[in-house]
PDB file of C-alpha atoms in Angstrom:
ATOM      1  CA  UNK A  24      21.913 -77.212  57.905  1.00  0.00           C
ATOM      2  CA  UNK A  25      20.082 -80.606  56.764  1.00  0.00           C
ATOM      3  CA  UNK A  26      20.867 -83.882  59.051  1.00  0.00           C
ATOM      4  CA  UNK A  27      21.178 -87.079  58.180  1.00  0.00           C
ATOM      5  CA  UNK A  28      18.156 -88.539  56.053  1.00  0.00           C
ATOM      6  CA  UNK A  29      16.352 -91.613  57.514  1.00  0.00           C
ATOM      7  CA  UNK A  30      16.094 -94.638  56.728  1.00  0.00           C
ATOM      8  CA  UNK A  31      12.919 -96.586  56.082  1.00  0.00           C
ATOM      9  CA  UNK A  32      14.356 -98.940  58.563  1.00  0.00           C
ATOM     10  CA  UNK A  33      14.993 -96.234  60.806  1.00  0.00           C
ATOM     11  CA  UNK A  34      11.464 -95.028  60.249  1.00  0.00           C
ATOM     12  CA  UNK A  35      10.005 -98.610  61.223  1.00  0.00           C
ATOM     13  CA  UNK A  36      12.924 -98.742  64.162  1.00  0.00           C
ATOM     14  CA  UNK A  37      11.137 -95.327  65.666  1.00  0.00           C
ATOM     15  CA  UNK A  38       7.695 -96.452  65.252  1.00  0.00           C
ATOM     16  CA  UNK A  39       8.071 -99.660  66.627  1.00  0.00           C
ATOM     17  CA  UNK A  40      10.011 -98.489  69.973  1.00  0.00           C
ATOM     18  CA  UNK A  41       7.840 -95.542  70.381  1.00  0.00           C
ATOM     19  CA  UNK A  42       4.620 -98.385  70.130  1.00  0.00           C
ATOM     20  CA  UNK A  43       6.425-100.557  72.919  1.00  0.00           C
ATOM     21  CA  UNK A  44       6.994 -97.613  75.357  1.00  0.00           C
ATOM     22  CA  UNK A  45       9.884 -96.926  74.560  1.00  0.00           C
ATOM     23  CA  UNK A  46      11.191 -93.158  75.097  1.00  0.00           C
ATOM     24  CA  UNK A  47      12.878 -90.835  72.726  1.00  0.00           C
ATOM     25  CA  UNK A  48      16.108 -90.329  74.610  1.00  0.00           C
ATOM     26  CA  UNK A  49      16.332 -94.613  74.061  1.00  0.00           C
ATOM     27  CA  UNK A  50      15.235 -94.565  70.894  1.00  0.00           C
ATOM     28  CA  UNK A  51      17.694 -92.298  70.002  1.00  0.00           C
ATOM     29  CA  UNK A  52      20.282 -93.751  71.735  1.00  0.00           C
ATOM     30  CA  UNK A  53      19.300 -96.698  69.139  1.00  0.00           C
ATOM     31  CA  UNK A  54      19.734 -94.884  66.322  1.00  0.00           C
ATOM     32  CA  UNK A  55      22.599 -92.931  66.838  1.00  0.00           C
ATOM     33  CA  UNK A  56      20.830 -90.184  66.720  1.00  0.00           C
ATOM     34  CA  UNK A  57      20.216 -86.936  68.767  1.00  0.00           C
ATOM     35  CA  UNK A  58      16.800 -87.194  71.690  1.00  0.00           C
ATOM     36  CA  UNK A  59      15.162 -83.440  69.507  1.00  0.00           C
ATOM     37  CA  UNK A  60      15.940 -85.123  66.143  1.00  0.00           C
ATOM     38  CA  UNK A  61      13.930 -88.139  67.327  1.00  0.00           C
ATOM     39  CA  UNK A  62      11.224 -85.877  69.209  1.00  0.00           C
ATOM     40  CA  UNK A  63      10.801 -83.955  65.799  1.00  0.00           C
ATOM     41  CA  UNK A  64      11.028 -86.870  63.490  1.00  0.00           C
ATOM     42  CA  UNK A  65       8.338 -88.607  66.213  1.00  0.00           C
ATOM     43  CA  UNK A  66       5.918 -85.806  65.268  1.00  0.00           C
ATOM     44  CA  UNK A  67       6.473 -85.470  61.905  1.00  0.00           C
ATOM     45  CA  UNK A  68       5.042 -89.007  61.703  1.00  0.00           C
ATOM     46  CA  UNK A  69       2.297 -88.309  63.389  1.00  0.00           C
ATOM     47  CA  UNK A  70       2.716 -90.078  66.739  1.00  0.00           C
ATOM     48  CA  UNK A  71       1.238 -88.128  69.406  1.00  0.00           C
ATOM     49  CA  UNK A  72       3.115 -88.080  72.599  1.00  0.00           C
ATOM     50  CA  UNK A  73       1.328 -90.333  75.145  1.00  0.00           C
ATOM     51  CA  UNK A  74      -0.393 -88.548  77.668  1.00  0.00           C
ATOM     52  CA  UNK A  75      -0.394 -89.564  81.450  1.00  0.00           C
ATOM     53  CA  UNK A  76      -3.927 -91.319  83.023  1.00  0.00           C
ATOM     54  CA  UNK A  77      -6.618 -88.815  83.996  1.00  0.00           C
ATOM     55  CA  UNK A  78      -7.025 -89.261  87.506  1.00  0.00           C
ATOM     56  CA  UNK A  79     -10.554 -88.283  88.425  1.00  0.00           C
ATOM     57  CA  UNK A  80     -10.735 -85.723  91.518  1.00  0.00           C
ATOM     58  CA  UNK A  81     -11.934 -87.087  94.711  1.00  0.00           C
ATOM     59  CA  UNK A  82     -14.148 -85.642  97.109  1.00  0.00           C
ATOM     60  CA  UNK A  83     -11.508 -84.724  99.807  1.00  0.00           C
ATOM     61  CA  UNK A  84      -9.695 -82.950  97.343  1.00  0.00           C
ATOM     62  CA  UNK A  85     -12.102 -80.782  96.272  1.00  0.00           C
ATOM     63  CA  UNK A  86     -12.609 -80.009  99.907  1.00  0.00           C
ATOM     64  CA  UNK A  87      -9.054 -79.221 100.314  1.00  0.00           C
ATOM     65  CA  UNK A  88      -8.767 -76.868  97.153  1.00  0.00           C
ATOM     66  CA  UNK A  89     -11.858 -75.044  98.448  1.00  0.00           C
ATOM     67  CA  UNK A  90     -10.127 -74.760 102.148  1.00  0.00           C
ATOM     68  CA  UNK A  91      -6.523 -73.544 101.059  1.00  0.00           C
ATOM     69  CA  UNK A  92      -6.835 -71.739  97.656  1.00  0.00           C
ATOM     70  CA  UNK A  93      -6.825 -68.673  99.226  1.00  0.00           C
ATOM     71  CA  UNK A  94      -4.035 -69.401 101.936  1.00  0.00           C
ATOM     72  CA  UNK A  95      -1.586 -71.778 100.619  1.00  0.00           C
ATOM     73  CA  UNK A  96      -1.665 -71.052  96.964  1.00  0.00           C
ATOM     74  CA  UNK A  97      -1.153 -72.909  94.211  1.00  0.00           C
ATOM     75  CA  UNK A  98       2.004 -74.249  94.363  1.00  0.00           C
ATOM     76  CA  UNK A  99       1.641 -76.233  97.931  1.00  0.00           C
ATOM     77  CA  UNK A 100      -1.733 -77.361  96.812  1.00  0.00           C
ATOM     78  CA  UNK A 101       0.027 -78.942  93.564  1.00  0.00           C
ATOM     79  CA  UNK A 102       2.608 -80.495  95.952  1.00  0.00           C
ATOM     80  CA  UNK A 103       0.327 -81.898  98.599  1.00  0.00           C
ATOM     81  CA  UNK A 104      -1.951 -83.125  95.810  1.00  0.00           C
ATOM     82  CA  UNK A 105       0.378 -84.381  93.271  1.00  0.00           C
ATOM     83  CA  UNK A 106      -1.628 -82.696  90.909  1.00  0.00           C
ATOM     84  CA  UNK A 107      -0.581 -80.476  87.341  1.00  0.00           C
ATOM     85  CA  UNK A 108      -0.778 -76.697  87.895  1.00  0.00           C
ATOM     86  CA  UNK A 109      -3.629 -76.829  84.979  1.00  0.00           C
ATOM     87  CA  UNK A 110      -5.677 -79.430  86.982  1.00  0.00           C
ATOM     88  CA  UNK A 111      -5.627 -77.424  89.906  1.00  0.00           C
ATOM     89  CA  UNK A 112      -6.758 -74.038  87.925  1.00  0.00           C
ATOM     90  CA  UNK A 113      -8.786 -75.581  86.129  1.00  0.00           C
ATOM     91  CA  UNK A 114     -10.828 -77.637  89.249  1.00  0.00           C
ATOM     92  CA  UNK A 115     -10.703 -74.166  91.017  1.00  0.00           C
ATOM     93  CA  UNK A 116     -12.810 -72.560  88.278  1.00  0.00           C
ATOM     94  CA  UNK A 117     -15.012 -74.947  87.988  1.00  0.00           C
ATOM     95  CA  UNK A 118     -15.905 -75.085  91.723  1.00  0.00           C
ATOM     96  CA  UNK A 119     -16.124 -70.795  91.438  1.00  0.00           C
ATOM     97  CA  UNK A 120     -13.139 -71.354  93.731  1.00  0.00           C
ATOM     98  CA  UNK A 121     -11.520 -67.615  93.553  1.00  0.00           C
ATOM     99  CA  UNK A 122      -8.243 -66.242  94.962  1.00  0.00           C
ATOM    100  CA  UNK A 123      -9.689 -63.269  97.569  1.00  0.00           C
ATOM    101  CA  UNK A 124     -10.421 -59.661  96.163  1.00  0.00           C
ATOM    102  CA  UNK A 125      -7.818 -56.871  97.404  1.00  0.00           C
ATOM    103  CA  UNK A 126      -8.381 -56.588 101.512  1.00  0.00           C
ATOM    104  CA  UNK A 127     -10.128 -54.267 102.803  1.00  0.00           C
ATOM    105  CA  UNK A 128      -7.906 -51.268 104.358  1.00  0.00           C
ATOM    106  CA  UNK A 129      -8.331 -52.127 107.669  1.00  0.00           C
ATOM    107  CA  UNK A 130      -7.508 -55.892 106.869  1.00  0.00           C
ATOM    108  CA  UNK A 131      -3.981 -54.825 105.055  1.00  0.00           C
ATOM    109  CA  UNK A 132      -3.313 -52.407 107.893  1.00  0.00           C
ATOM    110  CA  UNK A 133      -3.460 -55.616 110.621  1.00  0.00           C
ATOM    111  CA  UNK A 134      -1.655 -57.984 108.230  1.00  0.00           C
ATOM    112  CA  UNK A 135       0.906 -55.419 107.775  1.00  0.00           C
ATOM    113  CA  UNK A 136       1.256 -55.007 111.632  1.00  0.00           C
ATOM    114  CA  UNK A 137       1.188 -58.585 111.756  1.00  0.00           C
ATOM    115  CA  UNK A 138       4.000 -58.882 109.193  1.00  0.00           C
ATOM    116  CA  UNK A 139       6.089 -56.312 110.811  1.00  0.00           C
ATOM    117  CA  UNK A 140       6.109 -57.681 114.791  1.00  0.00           C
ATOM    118  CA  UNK A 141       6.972 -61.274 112.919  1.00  0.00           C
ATOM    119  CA  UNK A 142       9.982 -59.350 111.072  1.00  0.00           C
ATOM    120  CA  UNK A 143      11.062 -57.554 114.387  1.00  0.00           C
ATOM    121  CA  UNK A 144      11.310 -60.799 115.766  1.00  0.00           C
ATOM    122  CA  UNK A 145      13.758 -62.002 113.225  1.00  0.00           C
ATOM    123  CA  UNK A 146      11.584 -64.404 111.219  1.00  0.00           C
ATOM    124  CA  UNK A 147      12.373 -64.019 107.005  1.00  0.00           C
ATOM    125  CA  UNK A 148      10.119 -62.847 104.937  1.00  0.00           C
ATOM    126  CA  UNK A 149       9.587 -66.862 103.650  1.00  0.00           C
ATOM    127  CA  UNK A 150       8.539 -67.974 107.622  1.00  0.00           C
ATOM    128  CA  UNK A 151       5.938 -64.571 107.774  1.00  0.00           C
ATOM    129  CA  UNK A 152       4.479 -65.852 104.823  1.00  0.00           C
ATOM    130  CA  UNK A 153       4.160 -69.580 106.535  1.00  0.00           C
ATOM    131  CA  UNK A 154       3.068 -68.186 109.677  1.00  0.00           C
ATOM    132  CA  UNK A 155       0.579 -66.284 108.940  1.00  0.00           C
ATOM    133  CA  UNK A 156      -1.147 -68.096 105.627  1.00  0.00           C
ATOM    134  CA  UNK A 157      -0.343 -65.419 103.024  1.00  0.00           C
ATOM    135  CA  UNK A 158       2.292 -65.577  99.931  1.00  0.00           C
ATOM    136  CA  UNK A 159       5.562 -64.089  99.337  1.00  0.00           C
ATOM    137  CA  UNK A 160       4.047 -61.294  97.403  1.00  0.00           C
ATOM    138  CA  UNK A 161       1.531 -60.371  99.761  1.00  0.00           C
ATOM    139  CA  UNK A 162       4.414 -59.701 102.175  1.00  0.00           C
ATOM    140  CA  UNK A 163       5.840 -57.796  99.948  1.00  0.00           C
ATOM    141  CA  UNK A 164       2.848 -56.051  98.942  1.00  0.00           C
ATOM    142  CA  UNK A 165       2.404 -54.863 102.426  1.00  0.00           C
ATOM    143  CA  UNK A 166       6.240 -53.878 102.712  1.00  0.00           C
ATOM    144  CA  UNK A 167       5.644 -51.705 100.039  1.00  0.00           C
ATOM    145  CA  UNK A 168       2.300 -50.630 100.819  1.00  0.00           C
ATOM    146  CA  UNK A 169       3.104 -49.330 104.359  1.00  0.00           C
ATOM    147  CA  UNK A 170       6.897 -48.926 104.157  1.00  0.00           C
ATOM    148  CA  UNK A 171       7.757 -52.509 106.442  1.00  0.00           C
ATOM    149  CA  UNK A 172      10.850 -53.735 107.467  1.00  0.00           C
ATOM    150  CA  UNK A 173      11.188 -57.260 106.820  1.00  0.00           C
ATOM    151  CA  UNK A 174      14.733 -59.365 106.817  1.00  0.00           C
ATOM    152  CA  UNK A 175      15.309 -60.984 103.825  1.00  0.00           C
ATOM    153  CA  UNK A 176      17.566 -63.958 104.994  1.00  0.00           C
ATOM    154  CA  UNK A 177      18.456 -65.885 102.404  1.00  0.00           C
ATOM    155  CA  UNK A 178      16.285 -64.340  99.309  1.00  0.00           C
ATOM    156  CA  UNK A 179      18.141 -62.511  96.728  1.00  0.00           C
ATOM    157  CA  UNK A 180      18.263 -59.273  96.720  1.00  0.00           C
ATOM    158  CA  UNK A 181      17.629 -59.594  93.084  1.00  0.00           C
ATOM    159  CA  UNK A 182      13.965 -61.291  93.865  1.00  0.00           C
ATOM    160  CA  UNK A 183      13.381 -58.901  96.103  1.00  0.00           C
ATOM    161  CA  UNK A 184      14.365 -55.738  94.666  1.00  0.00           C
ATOM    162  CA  UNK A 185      11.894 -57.576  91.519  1.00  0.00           C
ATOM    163  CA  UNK A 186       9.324 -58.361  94.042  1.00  0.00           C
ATOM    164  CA  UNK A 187       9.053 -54.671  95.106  1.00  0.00           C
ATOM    165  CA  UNK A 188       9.033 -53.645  91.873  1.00  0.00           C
ATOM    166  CA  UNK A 189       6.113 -55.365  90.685  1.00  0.00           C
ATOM    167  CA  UNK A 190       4.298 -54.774  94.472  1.00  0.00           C
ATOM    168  CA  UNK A 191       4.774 -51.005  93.330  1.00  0.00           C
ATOM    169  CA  UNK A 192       2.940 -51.517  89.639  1.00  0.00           C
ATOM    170  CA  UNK A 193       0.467 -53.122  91.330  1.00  0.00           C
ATOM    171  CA  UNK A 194      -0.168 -50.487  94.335  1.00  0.00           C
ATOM    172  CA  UNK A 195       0.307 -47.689  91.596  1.00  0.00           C
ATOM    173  CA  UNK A 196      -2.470 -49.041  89.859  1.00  0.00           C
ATOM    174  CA  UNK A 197      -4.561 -49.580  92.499  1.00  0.00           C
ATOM    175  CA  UNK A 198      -5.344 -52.846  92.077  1.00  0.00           C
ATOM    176  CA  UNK A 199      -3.535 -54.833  94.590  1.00  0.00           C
ATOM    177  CA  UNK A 200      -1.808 -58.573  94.046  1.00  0.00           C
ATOM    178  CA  UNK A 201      -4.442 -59.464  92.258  1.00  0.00           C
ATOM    179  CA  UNK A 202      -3.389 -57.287  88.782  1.00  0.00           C
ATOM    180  CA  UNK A 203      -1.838 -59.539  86.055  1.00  0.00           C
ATOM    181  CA  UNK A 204       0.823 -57.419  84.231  1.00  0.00           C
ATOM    182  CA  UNK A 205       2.015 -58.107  80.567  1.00  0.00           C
ATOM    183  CA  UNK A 206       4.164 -60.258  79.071  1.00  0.00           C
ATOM    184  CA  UNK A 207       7.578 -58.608  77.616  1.00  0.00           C
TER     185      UNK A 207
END
């Protein structure tokens, strides 16, 4: 079903707005008219959505990327930064800043006791992961991996029965955390 047709006055109303800084929920507001109509008109017309400042990396970033890629992950790195998840992947690979291979056996085997004596002393599987520098997943990697029991406080059982599920693909495979599975 067609909308309304525009105007040429509404055409000149968009541009102008969209020139002064205007966004497209107020411009369509304006109009009368619905924020993804204005958003889809806006690119029909060719105006390119404005994109935000690029804010050059400084050096005690880089340091910090290099430090906690591995431990904190991308996620609290984004956070503490204030940086896009793309900036951050993309700033890791060009520094050769990797994620760790799989551990070792003997390094899973003393995470895993690690993870367990944390879990028998009542800490969730979210604190483990604080405590001891690793991810969700790795903890339940290692639940998996060497049968753990690990208290799952306030996580849903939906996560984690998904969690386990994808710790098992990745264990069957051999591969570890570090195996990227397809997209449905």
């Amino acid at each position: 079903m067609a909308g309304r047709i525009y105007s040429e006055e509404e055409i000149s109303t968009i541009k102008l707005m969209y020139i002064n800084g205007y966004s497209d929920d107020e411009i369509a507001k304006a109009l009368n008219r619905s924020t993804i109509a204005i958003k889809i008109k806006r690119q029909r017309l060719d105006l390119a959505k404005r994109f935000v400042e690029k804010r050059n990396w400084e050096e005690w970033e880089t340091e910090y990327l290099k430090e906690n890629y591995e431990k904190l992950g991308i996620s609290a790195i984004m956070e503490h930064l204030g940086r896009s998840y793309n900036s951050i992947i993309n700033k890791a690979a060009k520094n050769n800043t990797r994620t760790k291979k799989r551990c070792s056996l003997d390094e899973r085997k003393k995470q895993a006791a690690a993870i367990q004596d944390l879990a028998d002393k009542g800490y969730y599987t979210s604190e483990i992961s604080k405590m001891l520098k690793i991810n969700d997943t790795t903890v339940y990697s290692r639940r998996v991996e060497f049968g753990l029991t690990v208290i799952d406080g306030h996580d849903t059982e939906r996560y984690h029965l998904k969690m386990e599920k994808i710790s098992k693909i990745f264990w069957a495979k051999g591969r570890g955390y570090k195996c990227k599975m397809k997209k449905r």
